[in-house]
Tab-separated table of C-alpha atoms in Angstrom:
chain	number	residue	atom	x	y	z
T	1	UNK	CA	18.508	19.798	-72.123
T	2	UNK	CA	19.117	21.136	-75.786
T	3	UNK	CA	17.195	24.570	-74.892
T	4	UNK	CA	19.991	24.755	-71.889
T	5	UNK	CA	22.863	23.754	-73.894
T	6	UNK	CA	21.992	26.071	-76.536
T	7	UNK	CA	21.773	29.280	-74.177
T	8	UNK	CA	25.309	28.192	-72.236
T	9	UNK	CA	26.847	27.966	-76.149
T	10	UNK	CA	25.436	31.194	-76.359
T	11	UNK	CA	26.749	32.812	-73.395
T	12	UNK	CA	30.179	31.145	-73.524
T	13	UNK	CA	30.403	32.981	-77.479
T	14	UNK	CA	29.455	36.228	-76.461
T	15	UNK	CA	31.788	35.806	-73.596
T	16	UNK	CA	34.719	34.771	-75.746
T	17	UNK	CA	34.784	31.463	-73.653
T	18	UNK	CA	34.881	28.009	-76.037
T	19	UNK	CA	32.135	25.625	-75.165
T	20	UNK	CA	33.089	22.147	-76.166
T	21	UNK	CA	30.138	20.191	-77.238
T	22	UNK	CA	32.263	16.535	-75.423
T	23	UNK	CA	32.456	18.111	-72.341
T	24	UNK	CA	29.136	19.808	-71.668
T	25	UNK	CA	26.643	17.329	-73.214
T	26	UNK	CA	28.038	14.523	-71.157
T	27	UNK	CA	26.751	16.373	-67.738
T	28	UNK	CA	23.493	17.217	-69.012
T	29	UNK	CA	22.790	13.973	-70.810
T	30	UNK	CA	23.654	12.065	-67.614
T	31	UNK	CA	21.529	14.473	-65.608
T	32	UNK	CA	18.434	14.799	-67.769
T	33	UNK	CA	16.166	13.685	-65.289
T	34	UNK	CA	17.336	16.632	-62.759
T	35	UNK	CA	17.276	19.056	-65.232
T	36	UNK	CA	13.815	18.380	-66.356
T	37	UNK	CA	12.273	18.381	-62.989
T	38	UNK	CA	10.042	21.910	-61.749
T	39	UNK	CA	11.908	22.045	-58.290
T	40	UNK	CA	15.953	22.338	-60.232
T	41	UNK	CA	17.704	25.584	-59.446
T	42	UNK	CA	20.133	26.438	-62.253
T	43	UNK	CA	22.379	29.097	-62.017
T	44	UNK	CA	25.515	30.663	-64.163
T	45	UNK	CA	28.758	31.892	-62.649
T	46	UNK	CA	31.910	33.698	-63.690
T	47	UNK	CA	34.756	35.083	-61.769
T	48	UNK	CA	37.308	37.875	-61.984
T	49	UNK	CA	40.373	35.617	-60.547
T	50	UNK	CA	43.259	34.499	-62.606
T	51	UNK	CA	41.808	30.810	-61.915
T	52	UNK	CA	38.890	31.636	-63.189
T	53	UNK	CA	39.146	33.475	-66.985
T	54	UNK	CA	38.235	31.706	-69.625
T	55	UNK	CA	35.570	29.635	-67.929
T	56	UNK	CA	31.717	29.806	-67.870
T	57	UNK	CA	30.072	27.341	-64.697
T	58	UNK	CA	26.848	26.452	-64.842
T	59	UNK	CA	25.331	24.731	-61.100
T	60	UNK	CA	22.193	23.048	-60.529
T	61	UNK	CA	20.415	20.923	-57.741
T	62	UNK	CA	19.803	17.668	-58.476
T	63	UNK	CA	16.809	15.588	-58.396
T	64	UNK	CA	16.163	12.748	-57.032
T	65	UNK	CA	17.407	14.416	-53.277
T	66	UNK	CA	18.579	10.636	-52.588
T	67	UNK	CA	20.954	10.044	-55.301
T	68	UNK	CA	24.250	10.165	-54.843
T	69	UNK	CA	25.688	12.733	-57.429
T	70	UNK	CA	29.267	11.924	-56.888
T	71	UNK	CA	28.836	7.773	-57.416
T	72	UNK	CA	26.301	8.877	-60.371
T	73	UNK	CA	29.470	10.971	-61.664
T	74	UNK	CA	31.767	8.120	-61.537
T	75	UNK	CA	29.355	5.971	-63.067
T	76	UNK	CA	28.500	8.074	-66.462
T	77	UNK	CA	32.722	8.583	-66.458
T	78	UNK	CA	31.996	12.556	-65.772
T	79	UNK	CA	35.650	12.435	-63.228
T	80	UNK	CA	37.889	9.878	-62.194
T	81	UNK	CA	38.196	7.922	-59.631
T	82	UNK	CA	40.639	9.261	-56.941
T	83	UNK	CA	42.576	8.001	-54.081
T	84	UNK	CA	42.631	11.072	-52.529
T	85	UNK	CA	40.772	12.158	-49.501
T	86	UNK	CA	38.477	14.131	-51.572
T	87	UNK	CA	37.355	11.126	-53.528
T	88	UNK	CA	35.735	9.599	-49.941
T	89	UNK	CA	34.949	12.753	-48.329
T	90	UNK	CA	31.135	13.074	-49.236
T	91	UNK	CA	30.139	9.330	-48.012
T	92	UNK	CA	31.768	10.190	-44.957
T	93	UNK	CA	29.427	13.364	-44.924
T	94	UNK	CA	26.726	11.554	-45.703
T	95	UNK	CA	26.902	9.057	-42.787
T	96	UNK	CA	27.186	11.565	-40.205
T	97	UNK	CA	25.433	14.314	-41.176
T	98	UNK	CA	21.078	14.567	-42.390
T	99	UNK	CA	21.638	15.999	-46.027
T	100	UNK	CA	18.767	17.443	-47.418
T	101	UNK	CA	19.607	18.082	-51.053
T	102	UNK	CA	22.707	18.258	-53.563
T	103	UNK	CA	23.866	20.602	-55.952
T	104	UNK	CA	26.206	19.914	-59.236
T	105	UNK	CA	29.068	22.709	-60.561
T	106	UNK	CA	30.652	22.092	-64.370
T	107	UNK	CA	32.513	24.282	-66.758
T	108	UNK	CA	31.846	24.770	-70.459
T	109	UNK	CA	35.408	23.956	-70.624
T	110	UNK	CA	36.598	22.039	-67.606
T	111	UNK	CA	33.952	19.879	-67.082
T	112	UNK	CA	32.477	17.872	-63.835
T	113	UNK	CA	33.843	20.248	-61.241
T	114	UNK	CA	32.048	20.418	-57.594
T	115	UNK	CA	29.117	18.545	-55.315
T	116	UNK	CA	27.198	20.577	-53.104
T	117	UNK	CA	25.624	19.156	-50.012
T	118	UNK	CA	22.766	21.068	-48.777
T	119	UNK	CA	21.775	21.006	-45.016
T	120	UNK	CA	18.325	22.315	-43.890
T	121	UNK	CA	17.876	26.233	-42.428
T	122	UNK	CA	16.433	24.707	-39.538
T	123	UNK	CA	19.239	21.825	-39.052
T	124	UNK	CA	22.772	23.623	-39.544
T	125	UNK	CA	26.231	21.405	-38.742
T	126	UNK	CA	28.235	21.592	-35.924
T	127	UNK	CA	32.163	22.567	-37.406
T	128	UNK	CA	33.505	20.037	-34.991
T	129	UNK	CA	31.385	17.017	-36.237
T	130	UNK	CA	32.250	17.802	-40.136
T	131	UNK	CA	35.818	19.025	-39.167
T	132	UNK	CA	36.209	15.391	-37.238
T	133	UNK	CA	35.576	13.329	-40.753
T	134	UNK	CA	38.711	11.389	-41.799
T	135	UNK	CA	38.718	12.422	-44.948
T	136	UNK	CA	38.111	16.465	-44.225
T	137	UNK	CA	40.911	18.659	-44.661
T	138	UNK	CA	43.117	19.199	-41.295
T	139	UNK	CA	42.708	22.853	-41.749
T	140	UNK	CA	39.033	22.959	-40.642
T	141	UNK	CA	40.029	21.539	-37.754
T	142	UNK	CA	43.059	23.754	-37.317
T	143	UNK	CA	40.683	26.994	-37.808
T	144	UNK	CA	38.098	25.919	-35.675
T	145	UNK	CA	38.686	28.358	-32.472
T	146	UNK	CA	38.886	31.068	-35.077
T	147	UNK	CA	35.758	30.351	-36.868
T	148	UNK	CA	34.005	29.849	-33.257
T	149	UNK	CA	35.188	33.013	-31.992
T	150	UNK	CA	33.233	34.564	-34.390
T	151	UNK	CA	30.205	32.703	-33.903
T	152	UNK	CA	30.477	29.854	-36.595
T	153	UNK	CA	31.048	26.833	-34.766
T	154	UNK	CA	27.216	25.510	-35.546
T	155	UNK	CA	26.247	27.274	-38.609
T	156	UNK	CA	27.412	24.637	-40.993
T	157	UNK	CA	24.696	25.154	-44.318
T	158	UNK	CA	26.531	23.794	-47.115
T	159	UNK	CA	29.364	22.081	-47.790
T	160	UNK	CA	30.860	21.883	-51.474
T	161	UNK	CA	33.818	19.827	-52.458
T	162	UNK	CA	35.710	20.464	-56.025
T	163	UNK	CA	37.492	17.628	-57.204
T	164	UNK	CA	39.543	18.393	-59.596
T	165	UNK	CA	41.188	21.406	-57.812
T	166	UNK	CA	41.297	19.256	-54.439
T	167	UNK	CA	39.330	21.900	-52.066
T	168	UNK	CA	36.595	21.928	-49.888
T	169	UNK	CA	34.516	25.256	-49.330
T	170	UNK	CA	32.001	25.923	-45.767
T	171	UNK	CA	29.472	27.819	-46.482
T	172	UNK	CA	28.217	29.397	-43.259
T	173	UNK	CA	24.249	30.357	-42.505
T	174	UNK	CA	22.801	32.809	-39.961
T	175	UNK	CA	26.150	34.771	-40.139
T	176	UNK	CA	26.135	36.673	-36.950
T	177	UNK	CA	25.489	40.279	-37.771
T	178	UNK	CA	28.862	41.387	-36.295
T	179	UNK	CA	30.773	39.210	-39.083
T	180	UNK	CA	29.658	41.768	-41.716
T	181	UNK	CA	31.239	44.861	-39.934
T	182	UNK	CA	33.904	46.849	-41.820
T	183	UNK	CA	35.860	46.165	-38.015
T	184	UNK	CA	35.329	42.739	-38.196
T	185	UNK	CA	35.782	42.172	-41.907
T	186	UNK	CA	39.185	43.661	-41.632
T	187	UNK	CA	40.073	41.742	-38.487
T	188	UNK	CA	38.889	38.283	-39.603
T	189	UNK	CA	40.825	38.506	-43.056
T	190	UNK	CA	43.800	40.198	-40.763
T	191	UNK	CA	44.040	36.654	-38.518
T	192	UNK	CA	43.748	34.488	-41.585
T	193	UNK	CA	46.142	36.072	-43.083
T	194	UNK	CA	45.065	37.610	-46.018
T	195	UNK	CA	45.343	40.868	-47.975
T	196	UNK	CA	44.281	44.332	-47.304
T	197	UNK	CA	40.547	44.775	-48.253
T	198	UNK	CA	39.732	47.572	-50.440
T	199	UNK	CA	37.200	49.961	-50.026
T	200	UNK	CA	34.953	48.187	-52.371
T	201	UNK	CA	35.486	44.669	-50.620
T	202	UNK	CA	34.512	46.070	-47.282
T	203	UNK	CA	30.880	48.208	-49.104
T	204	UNK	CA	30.036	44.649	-50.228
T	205	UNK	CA	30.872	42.615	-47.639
T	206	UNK	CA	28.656	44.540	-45.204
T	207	UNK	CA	25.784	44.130	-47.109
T	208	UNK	CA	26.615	40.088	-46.997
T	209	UNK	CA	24.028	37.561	-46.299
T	210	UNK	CA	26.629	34.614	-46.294
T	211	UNK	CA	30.062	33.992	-45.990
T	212	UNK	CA	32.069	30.854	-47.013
T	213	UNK	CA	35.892	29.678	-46.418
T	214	UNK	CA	37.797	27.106	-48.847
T	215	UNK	CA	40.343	24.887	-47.500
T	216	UNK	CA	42.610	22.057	-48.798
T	217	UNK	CA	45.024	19.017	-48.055
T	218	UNK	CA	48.197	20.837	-48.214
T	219	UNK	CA	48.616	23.738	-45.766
T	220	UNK	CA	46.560	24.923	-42.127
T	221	UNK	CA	45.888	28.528	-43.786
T	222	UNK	CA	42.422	29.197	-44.857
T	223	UNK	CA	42.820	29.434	-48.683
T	224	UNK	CA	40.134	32.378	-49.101
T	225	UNK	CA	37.112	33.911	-47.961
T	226	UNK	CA	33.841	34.726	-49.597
T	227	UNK	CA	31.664	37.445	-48.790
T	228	UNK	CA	28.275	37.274	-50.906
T	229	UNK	CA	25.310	39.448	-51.639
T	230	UNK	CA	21.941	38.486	-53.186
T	231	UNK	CA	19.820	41.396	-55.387
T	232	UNK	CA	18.119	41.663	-57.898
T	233	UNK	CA	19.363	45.269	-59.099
T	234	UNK	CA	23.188	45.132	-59.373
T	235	UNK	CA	23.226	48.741	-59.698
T	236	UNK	CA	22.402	48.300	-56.039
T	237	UNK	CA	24.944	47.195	-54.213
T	238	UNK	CA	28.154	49.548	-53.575
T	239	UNK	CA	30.732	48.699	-55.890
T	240	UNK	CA	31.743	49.353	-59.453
T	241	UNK	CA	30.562	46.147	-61.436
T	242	UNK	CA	33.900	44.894	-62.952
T	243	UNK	CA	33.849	44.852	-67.246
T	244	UNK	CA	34.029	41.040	-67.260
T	245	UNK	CA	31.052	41.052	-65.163
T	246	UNK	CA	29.082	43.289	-66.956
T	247	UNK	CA	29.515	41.642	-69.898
T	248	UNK	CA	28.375	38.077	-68.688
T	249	UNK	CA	25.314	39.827	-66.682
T	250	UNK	CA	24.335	41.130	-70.471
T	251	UNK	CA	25.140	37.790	-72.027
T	252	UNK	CA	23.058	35.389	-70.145
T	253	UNK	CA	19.374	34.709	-70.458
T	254	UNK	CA	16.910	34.229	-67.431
T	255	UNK	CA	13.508	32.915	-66.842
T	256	UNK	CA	10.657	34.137	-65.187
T	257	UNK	CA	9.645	37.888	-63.854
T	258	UNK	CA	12.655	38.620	-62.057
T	259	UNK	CA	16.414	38.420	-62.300
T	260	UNK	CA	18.071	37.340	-59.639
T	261	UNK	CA	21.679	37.779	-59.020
T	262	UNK	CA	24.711	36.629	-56.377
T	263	UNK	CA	27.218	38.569	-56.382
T	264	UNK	CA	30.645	37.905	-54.490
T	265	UNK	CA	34.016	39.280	-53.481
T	266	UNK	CA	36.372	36.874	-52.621
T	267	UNK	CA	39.758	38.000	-50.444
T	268	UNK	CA	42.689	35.361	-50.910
T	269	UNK	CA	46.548	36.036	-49.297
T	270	UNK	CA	47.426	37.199	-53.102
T	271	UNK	CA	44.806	40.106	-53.142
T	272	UNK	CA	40.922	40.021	-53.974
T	273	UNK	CA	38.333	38.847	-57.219
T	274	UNK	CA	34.962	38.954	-57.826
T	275	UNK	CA	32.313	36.746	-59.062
T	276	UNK	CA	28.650	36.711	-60.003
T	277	UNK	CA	26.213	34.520	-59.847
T	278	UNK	CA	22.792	34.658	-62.385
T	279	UNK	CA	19.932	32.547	-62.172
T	280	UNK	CA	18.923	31.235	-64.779
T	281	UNK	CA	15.766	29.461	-63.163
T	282	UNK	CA	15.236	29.471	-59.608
T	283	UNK	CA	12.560	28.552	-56.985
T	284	UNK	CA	11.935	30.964	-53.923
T	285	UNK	CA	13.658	30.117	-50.644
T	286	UNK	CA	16.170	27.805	-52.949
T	287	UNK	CA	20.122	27.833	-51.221
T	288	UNK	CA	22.396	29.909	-53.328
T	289	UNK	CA	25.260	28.062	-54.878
T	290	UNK	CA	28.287	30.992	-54.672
């Protein structure tokens, strides 16, 4: 715990990000035991958006599998209870659907953020079973012909749910190769209605392995799309690394051999961002967080 807290002050310095020691040692204290354990997955993540400067996220999967992380959250005081739909929506998850794992999302500066819930390669979701939960956002349901006519309506991986900005991403596996054509990149975003993509969104997104959409409580439009690419060499893929992201990719530490990185491009109706992913420690055939 104080040899991750250490390299995330670090990291946030170099970044020009402030890490405040009251917000950061709470999460790790309270999930020692997961951080400790062989199996964990921890990764870093920053993002171009507006939403997103001035903050440094750090994910992990927690251990035990069976422990709820949002209950455990409420109990150390990590976030606040919530009558909101969002509050109830991973209990109703967890009754209907087999959950094989969880994952945890904080900032160095805003704190207990997201849950992941982690479905097994070989046992994807149905859309219309999570999109039929009570507490889900209507949207999912309202975009379900859309995400079916593309061939999404039972690849269900992950689902993530950030409470304090009230959203809920689907994270979709086995993408259907057609999904990650320029053609189809351009029409998808076209019927959701966001933005143009640029050049460089459409190089990356066709070398996607995964796509996710977040929704909310408040309107039927998909919120934004994420297209996201896994290497190892960023000077890979087919874009022009942004500055911010170059300087986090030199800032952060990583263990073992090789590096590992996620990189993103999210396309919104107010234009496009980018975000990267870095593990910091990582187990093969782990789920990505981003």
């Amino acid at each position: 715990m104080a040899e991750l807290y250490a390299v995330l002050r670090e990291s946030a310095r170099q970044l020009g990000v402030p890490c405040a020691r009251d917000t950061v040692l709470p999460v790790l204290t309270a999930y020692e035991d997961a951080l400790a354990h062989d199996a964990t997955v921890v990764a870093f993540r920053v993002a171009t958006g507006v939403r997103h400067v001035g903050e440094l996220d750090c994910r992990f999967t927690t251990h035990p599998k069976d422990r709820d992380p949002y209950a455990f959250a409420l109990s150390k005081g990590l976030t606040a209870q919530t009558e909101h739909p969002v509050g109830s929506l991973l209990s109703e998850i967890q009754g209907q659907c087999p959950i094989d794992s969880y994952g945890i999302d904080f900032g160095v500066v805003g704190g207990f953020k997201k849950v992941y819930a982690f479905f097994t390669p070989d046992d994807l979701q149905d859309l219309s079973k999570v999109a039929g939960l009570p507490s889900m956002p209507r949207s999912l349901a309202d975009n379900a012909d859309f995400f079916a006519s593309h061939g999404l309506a039972d690849r269900v991986g992950v689902i993530g749910i950030d409470y304090p900005h009230r959203t809920v991403n689907i994270y979709f596996n086995d993408v259907p190769s057609e999904c990650f054509k320029a053609k189809t990149i351009t029409s998808m975003l076209g019927e959701m209605g966001m933005a143009e993509p640029s050049e460089q969104m459409l190089g990356l997104s066709q070398e996607a392995f995964g796509l996710y959409a977040t929704l909310n409580w408040n309107s039927s439009q998909i919120e934004r799309i994420c297209y996201a690419v896994t290497t190892t060499d960023l000077t890979s893929l087919p874009v022009q690394i942004e500055p911010e992201i170059e300087r986090f990719v030199r800032s952060v530490p990583y263990g073992g051999d090789d590096r590992k990185f996620v990189y993103g491009v999210a396309s919104s109706p107010e234009g496009e961002y980018y975000k990267i992913e870095s593990h910091y420690k990582w187990q093969p055939g782990a789920m990505d967080f981003i």
